[in-house]
Short mmCIF file of C-alpha atoms and ligand atoms in Angstrom, two decimals:
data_model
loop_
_atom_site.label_atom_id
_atom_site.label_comp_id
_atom_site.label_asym_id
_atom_site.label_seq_id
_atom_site.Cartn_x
_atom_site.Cartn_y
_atom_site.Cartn_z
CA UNK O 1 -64.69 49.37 -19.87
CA UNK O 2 -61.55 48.03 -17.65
CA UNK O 3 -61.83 44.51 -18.04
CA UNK O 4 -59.03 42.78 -15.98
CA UNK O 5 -56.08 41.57 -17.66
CA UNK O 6 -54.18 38.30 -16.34
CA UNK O 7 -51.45 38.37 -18.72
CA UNK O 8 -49.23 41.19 -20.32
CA UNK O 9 -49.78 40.69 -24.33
CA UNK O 10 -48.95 43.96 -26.46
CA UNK O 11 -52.05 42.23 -29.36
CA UNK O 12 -52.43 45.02 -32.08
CA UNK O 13 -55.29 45.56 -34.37
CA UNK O 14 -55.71 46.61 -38.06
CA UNK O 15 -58.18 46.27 -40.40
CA UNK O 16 -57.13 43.08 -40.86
CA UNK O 17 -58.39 41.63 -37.73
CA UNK O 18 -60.85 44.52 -36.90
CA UNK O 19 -63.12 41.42 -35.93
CA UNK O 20 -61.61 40.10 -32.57
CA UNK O 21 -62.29 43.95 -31.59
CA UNK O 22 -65.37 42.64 -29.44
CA UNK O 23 -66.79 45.80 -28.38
CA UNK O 24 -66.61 46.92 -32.13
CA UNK O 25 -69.77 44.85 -32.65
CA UNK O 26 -71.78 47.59 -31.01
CA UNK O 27 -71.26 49.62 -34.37
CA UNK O 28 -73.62 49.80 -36.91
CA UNK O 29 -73.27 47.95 -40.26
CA UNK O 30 -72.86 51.55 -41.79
CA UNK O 31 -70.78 52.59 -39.29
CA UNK O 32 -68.19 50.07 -39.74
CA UNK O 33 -68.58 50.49 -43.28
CA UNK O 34 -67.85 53.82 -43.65
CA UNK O 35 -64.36 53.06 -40.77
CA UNK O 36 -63.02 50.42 -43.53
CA UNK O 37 -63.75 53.44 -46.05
CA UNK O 38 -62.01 56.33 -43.95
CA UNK O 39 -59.19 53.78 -43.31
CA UNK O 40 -58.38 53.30 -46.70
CA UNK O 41 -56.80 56.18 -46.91
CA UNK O 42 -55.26 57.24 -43.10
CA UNK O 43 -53.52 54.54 -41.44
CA UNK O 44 -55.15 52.82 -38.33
CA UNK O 45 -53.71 50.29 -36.16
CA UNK O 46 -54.79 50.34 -32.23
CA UNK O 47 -53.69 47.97 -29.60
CA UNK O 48 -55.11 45.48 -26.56
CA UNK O 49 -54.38 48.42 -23.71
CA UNK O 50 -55.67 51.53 -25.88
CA UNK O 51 -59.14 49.12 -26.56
CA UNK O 52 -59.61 47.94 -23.19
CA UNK O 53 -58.42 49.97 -20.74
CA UNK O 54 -58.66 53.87 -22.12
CA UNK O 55 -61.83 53.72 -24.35
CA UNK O 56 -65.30 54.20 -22.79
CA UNK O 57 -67.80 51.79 -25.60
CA UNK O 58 -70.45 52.96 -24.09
CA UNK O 59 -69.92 56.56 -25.56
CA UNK O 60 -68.68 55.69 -29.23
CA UNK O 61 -68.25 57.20 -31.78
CA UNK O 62 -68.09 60.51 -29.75
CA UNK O 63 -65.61 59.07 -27.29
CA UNK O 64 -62.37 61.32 -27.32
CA UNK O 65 -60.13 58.26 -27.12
CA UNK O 66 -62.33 56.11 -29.94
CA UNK O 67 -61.73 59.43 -31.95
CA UNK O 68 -58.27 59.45 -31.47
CA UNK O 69 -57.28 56.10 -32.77
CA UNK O 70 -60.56 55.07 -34.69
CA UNK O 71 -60.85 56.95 -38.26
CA UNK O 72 -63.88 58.62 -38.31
CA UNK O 73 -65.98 59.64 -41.22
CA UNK O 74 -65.46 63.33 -40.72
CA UNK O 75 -61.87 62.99 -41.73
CA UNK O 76 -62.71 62.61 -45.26
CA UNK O 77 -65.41 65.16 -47.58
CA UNK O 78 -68.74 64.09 -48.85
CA UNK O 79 -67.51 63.97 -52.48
CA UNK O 80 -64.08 61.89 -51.44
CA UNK O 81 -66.28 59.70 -49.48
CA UNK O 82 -68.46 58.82 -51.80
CA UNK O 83 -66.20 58.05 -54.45
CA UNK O 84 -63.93 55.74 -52.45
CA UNK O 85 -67.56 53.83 -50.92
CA UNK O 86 -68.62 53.19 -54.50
CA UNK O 87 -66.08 51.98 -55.68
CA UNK O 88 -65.61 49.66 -52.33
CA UNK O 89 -69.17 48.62 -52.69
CA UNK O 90 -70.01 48.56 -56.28
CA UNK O 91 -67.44 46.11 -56.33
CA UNK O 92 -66.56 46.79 -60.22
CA UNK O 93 -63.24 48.87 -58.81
CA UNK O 94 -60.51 47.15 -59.44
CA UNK O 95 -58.35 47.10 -56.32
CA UNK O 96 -55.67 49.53 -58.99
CA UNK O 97 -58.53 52.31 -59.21
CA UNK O 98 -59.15 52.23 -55.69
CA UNK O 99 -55.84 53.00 -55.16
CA UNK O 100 -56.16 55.22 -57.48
CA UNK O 101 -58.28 56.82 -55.97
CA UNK O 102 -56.93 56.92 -52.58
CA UNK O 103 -53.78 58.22 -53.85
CA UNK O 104 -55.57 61.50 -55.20
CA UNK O 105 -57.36 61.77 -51.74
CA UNK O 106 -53.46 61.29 -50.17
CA UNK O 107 -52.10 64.09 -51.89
CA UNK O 108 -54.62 66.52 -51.76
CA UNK O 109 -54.15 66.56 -48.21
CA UNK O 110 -50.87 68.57 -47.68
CA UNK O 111 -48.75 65.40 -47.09
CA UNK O 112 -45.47 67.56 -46.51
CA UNK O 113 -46.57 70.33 -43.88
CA UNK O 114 -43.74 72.88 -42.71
CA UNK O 115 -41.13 72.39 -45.33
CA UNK O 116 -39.93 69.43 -43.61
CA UNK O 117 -39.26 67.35 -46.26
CA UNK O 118 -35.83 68.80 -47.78
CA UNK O 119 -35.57 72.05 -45.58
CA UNK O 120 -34.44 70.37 -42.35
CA UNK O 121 -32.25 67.84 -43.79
CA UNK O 122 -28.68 68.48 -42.75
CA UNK O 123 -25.51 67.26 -45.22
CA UNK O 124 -21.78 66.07 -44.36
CA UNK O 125 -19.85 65.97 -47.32
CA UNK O 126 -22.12 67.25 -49.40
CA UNK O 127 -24.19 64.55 -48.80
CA UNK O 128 -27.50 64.50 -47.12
CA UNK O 129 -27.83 62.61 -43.99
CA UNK O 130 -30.91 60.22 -44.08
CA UNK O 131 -33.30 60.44 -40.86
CA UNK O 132 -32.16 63.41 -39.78
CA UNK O 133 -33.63 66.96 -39.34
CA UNK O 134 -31.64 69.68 -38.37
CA UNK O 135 -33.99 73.23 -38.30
CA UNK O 136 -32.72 74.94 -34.70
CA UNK O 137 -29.18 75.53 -34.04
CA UNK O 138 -29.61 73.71 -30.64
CA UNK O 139 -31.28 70.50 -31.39
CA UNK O 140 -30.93 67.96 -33.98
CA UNK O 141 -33.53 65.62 -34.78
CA UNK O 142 -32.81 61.99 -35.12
CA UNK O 143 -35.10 59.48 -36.43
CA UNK O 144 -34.25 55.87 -36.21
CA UNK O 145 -35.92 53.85 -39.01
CA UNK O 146 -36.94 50.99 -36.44
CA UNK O 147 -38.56 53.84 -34.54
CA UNK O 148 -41.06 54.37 -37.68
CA UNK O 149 -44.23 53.41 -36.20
CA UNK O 150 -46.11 53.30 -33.31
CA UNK O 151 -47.83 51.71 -30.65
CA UNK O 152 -51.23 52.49 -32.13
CA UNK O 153 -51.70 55.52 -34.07
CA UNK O 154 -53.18 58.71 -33.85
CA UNK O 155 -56.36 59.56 -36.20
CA UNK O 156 -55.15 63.20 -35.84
CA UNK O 157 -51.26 62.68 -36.69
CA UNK O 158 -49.20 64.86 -39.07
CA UNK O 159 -46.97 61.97 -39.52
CA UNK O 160 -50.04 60.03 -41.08
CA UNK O 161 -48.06 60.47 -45.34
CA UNK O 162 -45.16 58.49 -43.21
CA UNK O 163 -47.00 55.34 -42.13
CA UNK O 164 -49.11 55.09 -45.42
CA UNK O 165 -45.64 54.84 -46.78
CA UNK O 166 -45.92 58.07 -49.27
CA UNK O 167 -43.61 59.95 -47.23
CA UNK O 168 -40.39 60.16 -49.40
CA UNK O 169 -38.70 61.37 -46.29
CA UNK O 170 -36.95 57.86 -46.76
CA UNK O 171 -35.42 56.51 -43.50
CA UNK O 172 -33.46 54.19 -44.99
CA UNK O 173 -31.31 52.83 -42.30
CA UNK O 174 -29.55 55.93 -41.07
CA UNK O 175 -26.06 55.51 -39.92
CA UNK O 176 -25.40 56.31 -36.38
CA UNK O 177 -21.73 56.52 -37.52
CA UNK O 178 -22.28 59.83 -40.03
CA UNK O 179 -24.66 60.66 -37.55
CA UNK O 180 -22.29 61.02 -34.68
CA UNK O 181 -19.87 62.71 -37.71
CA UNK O 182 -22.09 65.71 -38.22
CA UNK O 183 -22.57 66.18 -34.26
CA UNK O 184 -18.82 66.42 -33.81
CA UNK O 185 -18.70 68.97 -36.63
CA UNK O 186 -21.59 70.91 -34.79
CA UNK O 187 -20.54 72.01 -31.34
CA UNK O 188 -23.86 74.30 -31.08
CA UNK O 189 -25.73 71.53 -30.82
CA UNK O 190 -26.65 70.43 -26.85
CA UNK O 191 -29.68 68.66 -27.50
CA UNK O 192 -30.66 65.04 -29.73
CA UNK O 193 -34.56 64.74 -29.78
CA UNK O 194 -34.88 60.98 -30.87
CA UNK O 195 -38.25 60.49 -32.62
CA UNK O 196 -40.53 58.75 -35.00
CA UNK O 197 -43.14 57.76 -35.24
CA UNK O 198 -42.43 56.94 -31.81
CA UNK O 199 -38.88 55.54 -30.70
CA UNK O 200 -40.41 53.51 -27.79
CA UNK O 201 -41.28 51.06 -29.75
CA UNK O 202 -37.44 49.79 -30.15
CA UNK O 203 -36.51 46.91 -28.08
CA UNK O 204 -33.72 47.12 -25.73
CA UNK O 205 -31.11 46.14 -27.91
CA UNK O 206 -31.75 48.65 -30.79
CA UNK O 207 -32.47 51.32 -28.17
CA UNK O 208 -29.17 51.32 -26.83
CA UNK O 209 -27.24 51.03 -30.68
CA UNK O 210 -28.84 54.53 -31.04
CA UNK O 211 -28.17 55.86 -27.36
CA UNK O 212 -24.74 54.83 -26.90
CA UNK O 213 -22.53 56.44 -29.70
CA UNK O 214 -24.41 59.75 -28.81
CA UNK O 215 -22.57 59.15 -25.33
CA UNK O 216 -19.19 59.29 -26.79
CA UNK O 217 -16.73 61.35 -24.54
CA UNK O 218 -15.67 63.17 -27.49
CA UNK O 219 -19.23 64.24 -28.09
CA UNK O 220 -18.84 66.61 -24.96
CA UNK O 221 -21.23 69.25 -26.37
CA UNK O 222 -24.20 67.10 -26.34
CA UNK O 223 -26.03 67.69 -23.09
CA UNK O 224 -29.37 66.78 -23.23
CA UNK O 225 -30.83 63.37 -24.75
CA UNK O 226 -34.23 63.65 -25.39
CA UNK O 227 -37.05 61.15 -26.61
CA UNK O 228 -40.37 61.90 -28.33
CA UNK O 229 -42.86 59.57 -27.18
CA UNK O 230 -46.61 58.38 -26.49
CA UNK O 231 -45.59 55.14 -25.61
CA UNK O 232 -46.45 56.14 -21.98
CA UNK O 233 -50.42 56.73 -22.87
CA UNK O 234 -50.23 54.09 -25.87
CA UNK O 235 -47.94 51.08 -23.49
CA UNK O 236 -46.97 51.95 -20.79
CA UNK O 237 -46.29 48.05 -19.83
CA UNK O 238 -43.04 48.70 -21.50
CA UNK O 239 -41.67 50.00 -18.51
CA UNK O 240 -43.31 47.83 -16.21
CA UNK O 241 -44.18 44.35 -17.01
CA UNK O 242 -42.82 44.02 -20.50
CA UNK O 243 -40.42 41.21 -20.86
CA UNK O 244 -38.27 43.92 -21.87
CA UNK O 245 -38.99 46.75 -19.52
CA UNK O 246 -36.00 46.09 -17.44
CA UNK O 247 -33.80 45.80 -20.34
CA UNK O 248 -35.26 48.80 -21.74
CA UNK O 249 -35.10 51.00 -18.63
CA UNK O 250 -31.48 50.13 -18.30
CA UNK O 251 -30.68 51.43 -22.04
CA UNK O 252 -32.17 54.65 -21.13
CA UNK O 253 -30.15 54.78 -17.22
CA UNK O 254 -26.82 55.33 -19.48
CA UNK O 255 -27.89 58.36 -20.67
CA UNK O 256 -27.72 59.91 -17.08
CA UNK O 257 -24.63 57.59 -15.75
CA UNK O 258 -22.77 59.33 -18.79
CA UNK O 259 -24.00 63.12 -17.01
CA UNK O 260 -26.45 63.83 -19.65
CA UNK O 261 -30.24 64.48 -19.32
CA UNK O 262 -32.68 62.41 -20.60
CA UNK O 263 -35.86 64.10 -21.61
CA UNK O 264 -38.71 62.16 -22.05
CA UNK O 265 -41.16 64.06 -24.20
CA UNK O 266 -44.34 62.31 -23.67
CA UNK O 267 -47.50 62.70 -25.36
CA UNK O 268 -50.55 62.65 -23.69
CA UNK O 269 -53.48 63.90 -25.18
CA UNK O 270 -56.13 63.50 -22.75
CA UNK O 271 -56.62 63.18 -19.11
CA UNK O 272 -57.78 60.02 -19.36
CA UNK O 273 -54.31 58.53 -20.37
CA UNK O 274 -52.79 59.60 -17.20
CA UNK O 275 -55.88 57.40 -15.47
CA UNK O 276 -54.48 53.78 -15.26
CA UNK O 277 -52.20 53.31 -12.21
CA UNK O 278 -49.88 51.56 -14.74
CA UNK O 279 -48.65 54.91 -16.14
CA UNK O 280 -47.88 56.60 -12.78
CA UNK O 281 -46.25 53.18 -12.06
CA UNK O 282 -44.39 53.85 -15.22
CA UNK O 283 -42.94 57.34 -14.88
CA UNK O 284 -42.33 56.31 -11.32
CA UNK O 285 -40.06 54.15 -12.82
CA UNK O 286 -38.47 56.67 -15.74
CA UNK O 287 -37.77 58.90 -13.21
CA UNK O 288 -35.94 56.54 -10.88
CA UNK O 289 -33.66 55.94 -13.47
CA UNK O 290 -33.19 59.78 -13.59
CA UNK O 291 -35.47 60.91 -16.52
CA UNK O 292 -37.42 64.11 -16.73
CA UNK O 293 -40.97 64.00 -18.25
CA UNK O 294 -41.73 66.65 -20.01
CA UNK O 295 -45.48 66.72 -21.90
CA UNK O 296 -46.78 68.02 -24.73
CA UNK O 297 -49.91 67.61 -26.73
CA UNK O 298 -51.48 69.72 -29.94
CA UNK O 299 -55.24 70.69 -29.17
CA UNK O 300 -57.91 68.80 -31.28
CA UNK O 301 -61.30 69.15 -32.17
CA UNK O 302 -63.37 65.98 -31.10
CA UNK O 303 -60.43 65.25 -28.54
CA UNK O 304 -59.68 67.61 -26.49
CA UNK O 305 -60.77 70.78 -27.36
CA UNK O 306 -61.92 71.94 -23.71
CA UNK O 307 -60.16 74.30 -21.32
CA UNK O 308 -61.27 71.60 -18.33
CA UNK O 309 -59.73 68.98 -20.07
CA UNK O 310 -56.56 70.29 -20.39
CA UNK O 311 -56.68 71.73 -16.43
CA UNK O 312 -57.28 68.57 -15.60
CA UNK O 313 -54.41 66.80 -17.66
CA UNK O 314 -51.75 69.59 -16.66
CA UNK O 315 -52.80 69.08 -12.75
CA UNK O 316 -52.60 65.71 -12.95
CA UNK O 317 -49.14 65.25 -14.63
CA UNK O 318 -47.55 67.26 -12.52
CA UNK O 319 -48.67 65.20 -9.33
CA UNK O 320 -47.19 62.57 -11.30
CA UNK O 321 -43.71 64.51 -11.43
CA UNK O 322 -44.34 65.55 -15.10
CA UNK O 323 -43.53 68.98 -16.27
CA UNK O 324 -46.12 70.80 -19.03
CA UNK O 325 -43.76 71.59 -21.98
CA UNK O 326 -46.18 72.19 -24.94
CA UNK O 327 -49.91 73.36 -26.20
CA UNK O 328 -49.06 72.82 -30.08
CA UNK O 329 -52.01 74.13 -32.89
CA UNK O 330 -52.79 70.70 -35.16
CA UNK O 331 -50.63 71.28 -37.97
CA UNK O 332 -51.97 71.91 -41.54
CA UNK O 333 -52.26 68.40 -43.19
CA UNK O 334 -54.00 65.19 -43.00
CA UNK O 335 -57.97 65.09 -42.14
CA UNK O 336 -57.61 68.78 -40.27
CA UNK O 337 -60.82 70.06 -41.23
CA UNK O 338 -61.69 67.72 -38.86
CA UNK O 339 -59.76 67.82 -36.12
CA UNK O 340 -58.97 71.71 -36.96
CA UNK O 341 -59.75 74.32 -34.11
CA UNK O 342 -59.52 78.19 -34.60
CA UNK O 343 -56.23 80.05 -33.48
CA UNK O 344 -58.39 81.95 -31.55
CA UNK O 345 -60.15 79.17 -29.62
CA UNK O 346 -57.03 77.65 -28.89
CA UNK O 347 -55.78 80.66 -27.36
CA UNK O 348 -59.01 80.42 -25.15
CA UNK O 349 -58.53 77.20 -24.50
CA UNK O 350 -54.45 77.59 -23.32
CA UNK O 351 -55.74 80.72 -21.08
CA UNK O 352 -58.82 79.18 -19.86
CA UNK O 353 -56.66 76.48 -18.37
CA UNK O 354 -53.81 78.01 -17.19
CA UNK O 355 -55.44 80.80 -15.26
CA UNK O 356 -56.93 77.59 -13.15
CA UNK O 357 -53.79 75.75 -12.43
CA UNK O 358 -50.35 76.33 -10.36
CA UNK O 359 -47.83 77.86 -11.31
CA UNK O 360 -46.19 74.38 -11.17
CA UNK O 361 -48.85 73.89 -14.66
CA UNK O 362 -48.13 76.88 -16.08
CA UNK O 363 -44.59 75.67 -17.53
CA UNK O 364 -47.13 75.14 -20.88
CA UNK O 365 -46.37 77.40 -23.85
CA UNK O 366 -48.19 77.74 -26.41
CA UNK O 367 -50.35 77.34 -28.63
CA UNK O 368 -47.82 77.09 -30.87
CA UNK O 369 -47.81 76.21 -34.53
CA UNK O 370 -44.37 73.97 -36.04
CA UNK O 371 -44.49 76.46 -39.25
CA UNK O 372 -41.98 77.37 -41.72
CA UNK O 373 -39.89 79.48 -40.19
CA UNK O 374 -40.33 78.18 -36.50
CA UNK O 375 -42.36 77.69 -33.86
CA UNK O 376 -45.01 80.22 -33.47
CA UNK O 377 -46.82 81.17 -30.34
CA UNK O 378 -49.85 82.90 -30.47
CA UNK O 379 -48.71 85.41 -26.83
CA UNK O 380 -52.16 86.91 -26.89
CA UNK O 381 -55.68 89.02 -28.59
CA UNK O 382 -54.50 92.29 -27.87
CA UNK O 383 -57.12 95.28 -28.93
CA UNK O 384 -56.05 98.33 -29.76
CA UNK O 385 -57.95 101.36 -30.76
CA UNK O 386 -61.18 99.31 -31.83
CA UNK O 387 -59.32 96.67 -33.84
CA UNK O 388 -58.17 93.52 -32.67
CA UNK O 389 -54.64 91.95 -33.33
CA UNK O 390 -53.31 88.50 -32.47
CA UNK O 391 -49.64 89.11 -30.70
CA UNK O 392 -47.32 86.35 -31.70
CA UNK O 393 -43.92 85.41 -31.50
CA UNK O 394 -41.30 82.64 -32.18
CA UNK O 395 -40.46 80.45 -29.28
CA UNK O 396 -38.26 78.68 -31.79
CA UNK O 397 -37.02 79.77 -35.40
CA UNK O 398 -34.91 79.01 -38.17
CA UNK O 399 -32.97 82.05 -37.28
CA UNK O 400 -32.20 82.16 -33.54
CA UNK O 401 -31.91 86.14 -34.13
CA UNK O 402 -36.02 86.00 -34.41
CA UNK O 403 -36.40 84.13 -31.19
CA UNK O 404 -38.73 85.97 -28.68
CA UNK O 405 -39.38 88.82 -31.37
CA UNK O 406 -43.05 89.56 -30.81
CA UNK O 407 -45.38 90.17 -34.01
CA UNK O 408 -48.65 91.22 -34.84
CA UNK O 409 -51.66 90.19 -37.11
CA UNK O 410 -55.03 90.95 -37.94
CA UNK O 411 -57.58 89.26 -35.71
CA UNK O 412 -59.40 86.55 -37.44
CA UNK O 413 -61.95 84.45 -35.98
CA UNK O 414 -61.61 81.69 -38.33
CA UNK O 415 -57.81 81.00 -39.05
CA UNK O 416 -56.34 77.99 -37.97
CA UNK O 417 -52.87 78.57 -39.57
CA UNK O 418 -50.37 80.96 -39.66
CA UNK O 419 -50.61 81.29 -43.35
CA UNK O 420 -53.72 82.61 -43.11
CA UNK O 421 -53.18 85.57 -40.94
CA UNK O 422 -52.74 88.95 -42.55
CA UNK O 423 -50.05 91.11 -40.79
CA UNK O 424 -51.14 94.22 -38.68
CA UNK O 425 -50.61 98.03 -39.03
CA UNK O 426 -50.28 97.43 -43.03
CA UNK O 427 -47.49 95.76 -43.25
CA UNK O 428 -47.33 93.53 -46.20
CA UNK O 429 -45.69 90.33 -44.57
CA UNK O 430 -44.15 89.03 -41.29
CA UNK O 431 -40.41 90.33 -40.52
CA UNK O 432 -38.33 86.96 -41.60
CA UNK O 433 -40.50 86.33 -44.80
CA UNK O 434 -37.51 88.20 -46.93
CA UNK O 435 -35.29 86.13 -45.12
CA UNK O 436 -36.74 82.66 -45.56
CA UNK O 437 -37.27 83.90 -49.30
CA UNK O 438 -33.81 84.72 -49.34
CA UNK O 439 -32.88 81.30 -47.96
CA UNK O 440 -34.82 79.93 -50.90
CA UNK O 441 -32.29 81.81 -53.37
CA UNK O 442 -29.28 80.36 -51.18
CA UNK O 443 -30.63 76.64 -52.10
CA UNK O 444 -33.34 75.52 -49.54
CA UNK O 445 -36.83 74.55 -51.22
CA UNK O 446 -40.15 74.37 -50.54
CA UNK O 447 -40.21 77.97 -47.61
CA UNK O 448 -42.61 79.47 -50.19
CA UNK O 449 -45.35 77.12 -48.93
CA UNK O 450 -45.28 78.71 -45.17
C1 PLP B 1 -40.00 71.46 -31.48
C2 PLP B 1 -38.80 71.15 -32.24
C3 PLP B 1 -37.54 71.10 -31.61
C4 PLP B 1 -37.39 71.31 -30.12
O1 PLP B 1 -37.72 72.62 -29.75
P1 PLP B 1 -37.62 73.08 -28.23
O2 PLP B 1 -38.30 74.38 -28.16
O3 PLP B 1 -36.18 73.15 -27.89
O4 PLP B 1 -38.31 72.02 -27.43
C5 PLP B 1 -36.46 70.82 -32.39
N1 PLP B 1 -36.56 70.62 -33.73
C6 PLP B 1 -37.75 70.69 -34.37
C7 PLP B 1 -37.79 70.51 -35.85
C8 PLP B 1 -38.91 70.94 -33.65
O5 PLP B 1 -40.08 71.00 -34.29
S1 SF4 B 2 -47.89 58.41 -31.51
FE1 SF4 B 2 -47.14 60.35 -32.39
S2 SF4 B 2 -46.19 59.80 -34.34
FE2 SF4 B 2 -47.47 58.07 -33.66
S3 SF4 B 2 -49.44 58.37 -34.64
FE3 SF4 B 2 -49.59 59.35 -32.63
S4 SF4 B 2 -48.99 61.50 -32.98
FE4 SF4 B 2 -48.32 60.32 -34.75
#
């Protein structure tokens, strides 16, 4: 699988030039049909490292790295299938009713999970402030618009609506400068989380024109600087051998010179991603410059859903001075049915692994779902009496007064989201639904959802 490379060359691959994919001849006519099919309607672009050096072709499809960038033909229903392969093969579509067609596939599919589309968005002047998300008192979310895509992208991703451009969470250019504004007027907030898509795929230059206003002196409050990305599994040559990766490792230094963390929130999904030296060569080199790496990961069917897999990836990041952060549930949109796996297994998978690591490992929560009104960790399957009851509570909310307030619901094999989980002891909802129903009256849209 690891052929040797000579030269550094970040190459990317979309349908476009799916052909210089050698290995990709080892498909099947059908299946490479039905990957141009599923592709029509999730985006798919991969790169030169993620093809040769993490994928095993002699195990495709069910390879857990060919299943997390590849689309598969799972992601989409019989019925949607077959409509979008007729009209691909028939020929008579016109290319207007096949996208058409994939349009109605697009928005069946939950594009907007979690409320995030006009909830979250803060406003200065009564205006709203573009590419930002502002949903717990502590940390604002920043999203630069040249930050908007990725290295390759993830089959699984509940960003997908974003880089098929149907997102009309618009980033259209947003101003550092009313940026910087609304953190003055917000003292409570300590932490920026810069994200995307994924951030790390800024140069130098346009990394530091979002860093350095957030290190203004008069921006005291803001302690922690942290970045969302999976440029580490995806590339990690842009800390290394990048043309760049200097450059780029400087940007991020001034975050600590100016007596701030910086948090790198990497994503690694499988244990195989920490396997080339070239990404312990490359948090070597984040955390010389003073970054913490913090991990996180959502648990996937067809990926990773495997208590070993995840011992195995928390043991080996924190050899490599990473810390565990977060187990997240796949969130309810895209092709989950998929890549979907009971809150219950989860849970089993989260205590299966912990119970074999450190204590170093166990810095994990989770699994946690990014709902409504925060984020919700299932704690446990508690039975009491002969009835079984999922104990839950927010690690993060809306409301910082629900924080760490534990909850209960019926036990059900089957759910996979938090809206479908009935509340225990006959209660007829969860303690903060009044409130985020009340927040609805008070002008914020779209918490009916859940
Ligand atoms: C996860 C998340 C954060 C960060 O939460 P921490 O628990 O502090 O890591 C901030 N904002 C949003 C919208 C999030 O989903
Ligand atoms: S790197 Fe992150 S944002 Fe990009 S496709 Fe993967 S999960 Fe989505």
């Amino acid at each position: 699988m690891a052929q040797k490379r000579t030269e550094v060359r970040f190459k990317q691959y979309t349908l476009n030039n799916l052909d210089e994919i050698f290995q990709l001849q080892e498909l099947t006519a059908e299946q490479r049909f039905e990957l141009e099919v599923v592709a029509q309607v999730f985006p798919f672009k991969t790169n030169q490292f993620v093809v040769d050096e993490l994928i095993d072709w002699s195990n495709i499809p069910a390879d857990p790295i060919y299943q997390l960038t590849f689309p598969q033909r799972g992601m989409l229903h019989d019925d949607e299938f077959n409509r979008l392969a007729d009209a691909m093969r028939g020929g008579n579509g016109t290319s207007k009713q096949l996208q058409q067609i994939v349009n109605e596939i697009r928005y069946s599919l939950n594009p907007h999970p979690a409320g995030q589309m006009d909830m979250n968005v803060p406003e200065l002047d009564g205006e709203k402030i573009e590419g930002v998300q502002h949903k717990y008192d502590e940390t604002a979310l920043f999203f630069p618009q040249a930050g908007q895509t990725c290295h390759a992208y993830c089959t699984f991703c509940f960003r997908w609506a974003q880089f098929v451009g149907i997102d009309e969470l618009r980033f259209s250019a947003p101003s550092m400068d009313r940026f910087v504004r609304y953190l003055k007027a917000h003292p409570e907030i300590t932490d920026v989380l810069i994200t995307g898509g994924d951030p790390m795929v800024m140069n130098s230059k346009m990394i530091r024109k979002v860093i350095e206003p957030l290190l203004d002196p008069a921006l005291e409050h803001l302690r922690n600087i942290r970045i969302g990305t999976k440029s580490l599994a995806y590339w990690p040559h842009k800390y290394v051998d990048d043309p760049d990766a200097e450059e780029v490792l400087d940007a991020l230094s001034r975050v600590v010179k100016a007596g701030k963390h910086l948090a790198v929130m990497a994503h690694f999904n499988h244990p195989r991603e920490l396997e080339p030296p070239i990404v312990a060569e490359a948090a070597k080199r984040l955390q010389v410059i003073g970054a913490v790496l913090r991990t996180q990961s959502p648990v996937i069917r067809h990926i990773n859903d495997d208590p070993g897999l995840w011992e195995e990836m928390w043991r080996r990041q924190v050899q490599l001075g990473m810390i565990p952060y977060y187990m997240f549930v796949e969130r309810d949109t895209g092709a989950r049915d998929y890549f979907a796996v009971p809150l219950a297994r989860a849970y089993e998978i989260y205590r299966e692994a912990i119970r074999n690591v450190s204590g170093l490992a166990r810095t994990a929560r989770g699994p946690s779902m990014s709902a409504t009104p925060g984020k919700v960790e299932i704690q446990g399957i508690a039975e009491v009496g002969n009835e079984k009851f999922f104990v839950l509570r927010l690690i993060q909310a809306r409301n910082s007064e629900w924080v760490q307030r534990p909850f209960f619901a019926r036990y059900d094999p089957d759910a996979t989201w938090l809206n479908q989980l009935s509340p225990a002891f006959g209660e007829s909802e969860q303690f903060f639904h009044s409130q985020l129903r009340k927040g609805e009256l008070e002008g914020i849209s779209g918490v009916t959802r859940m």
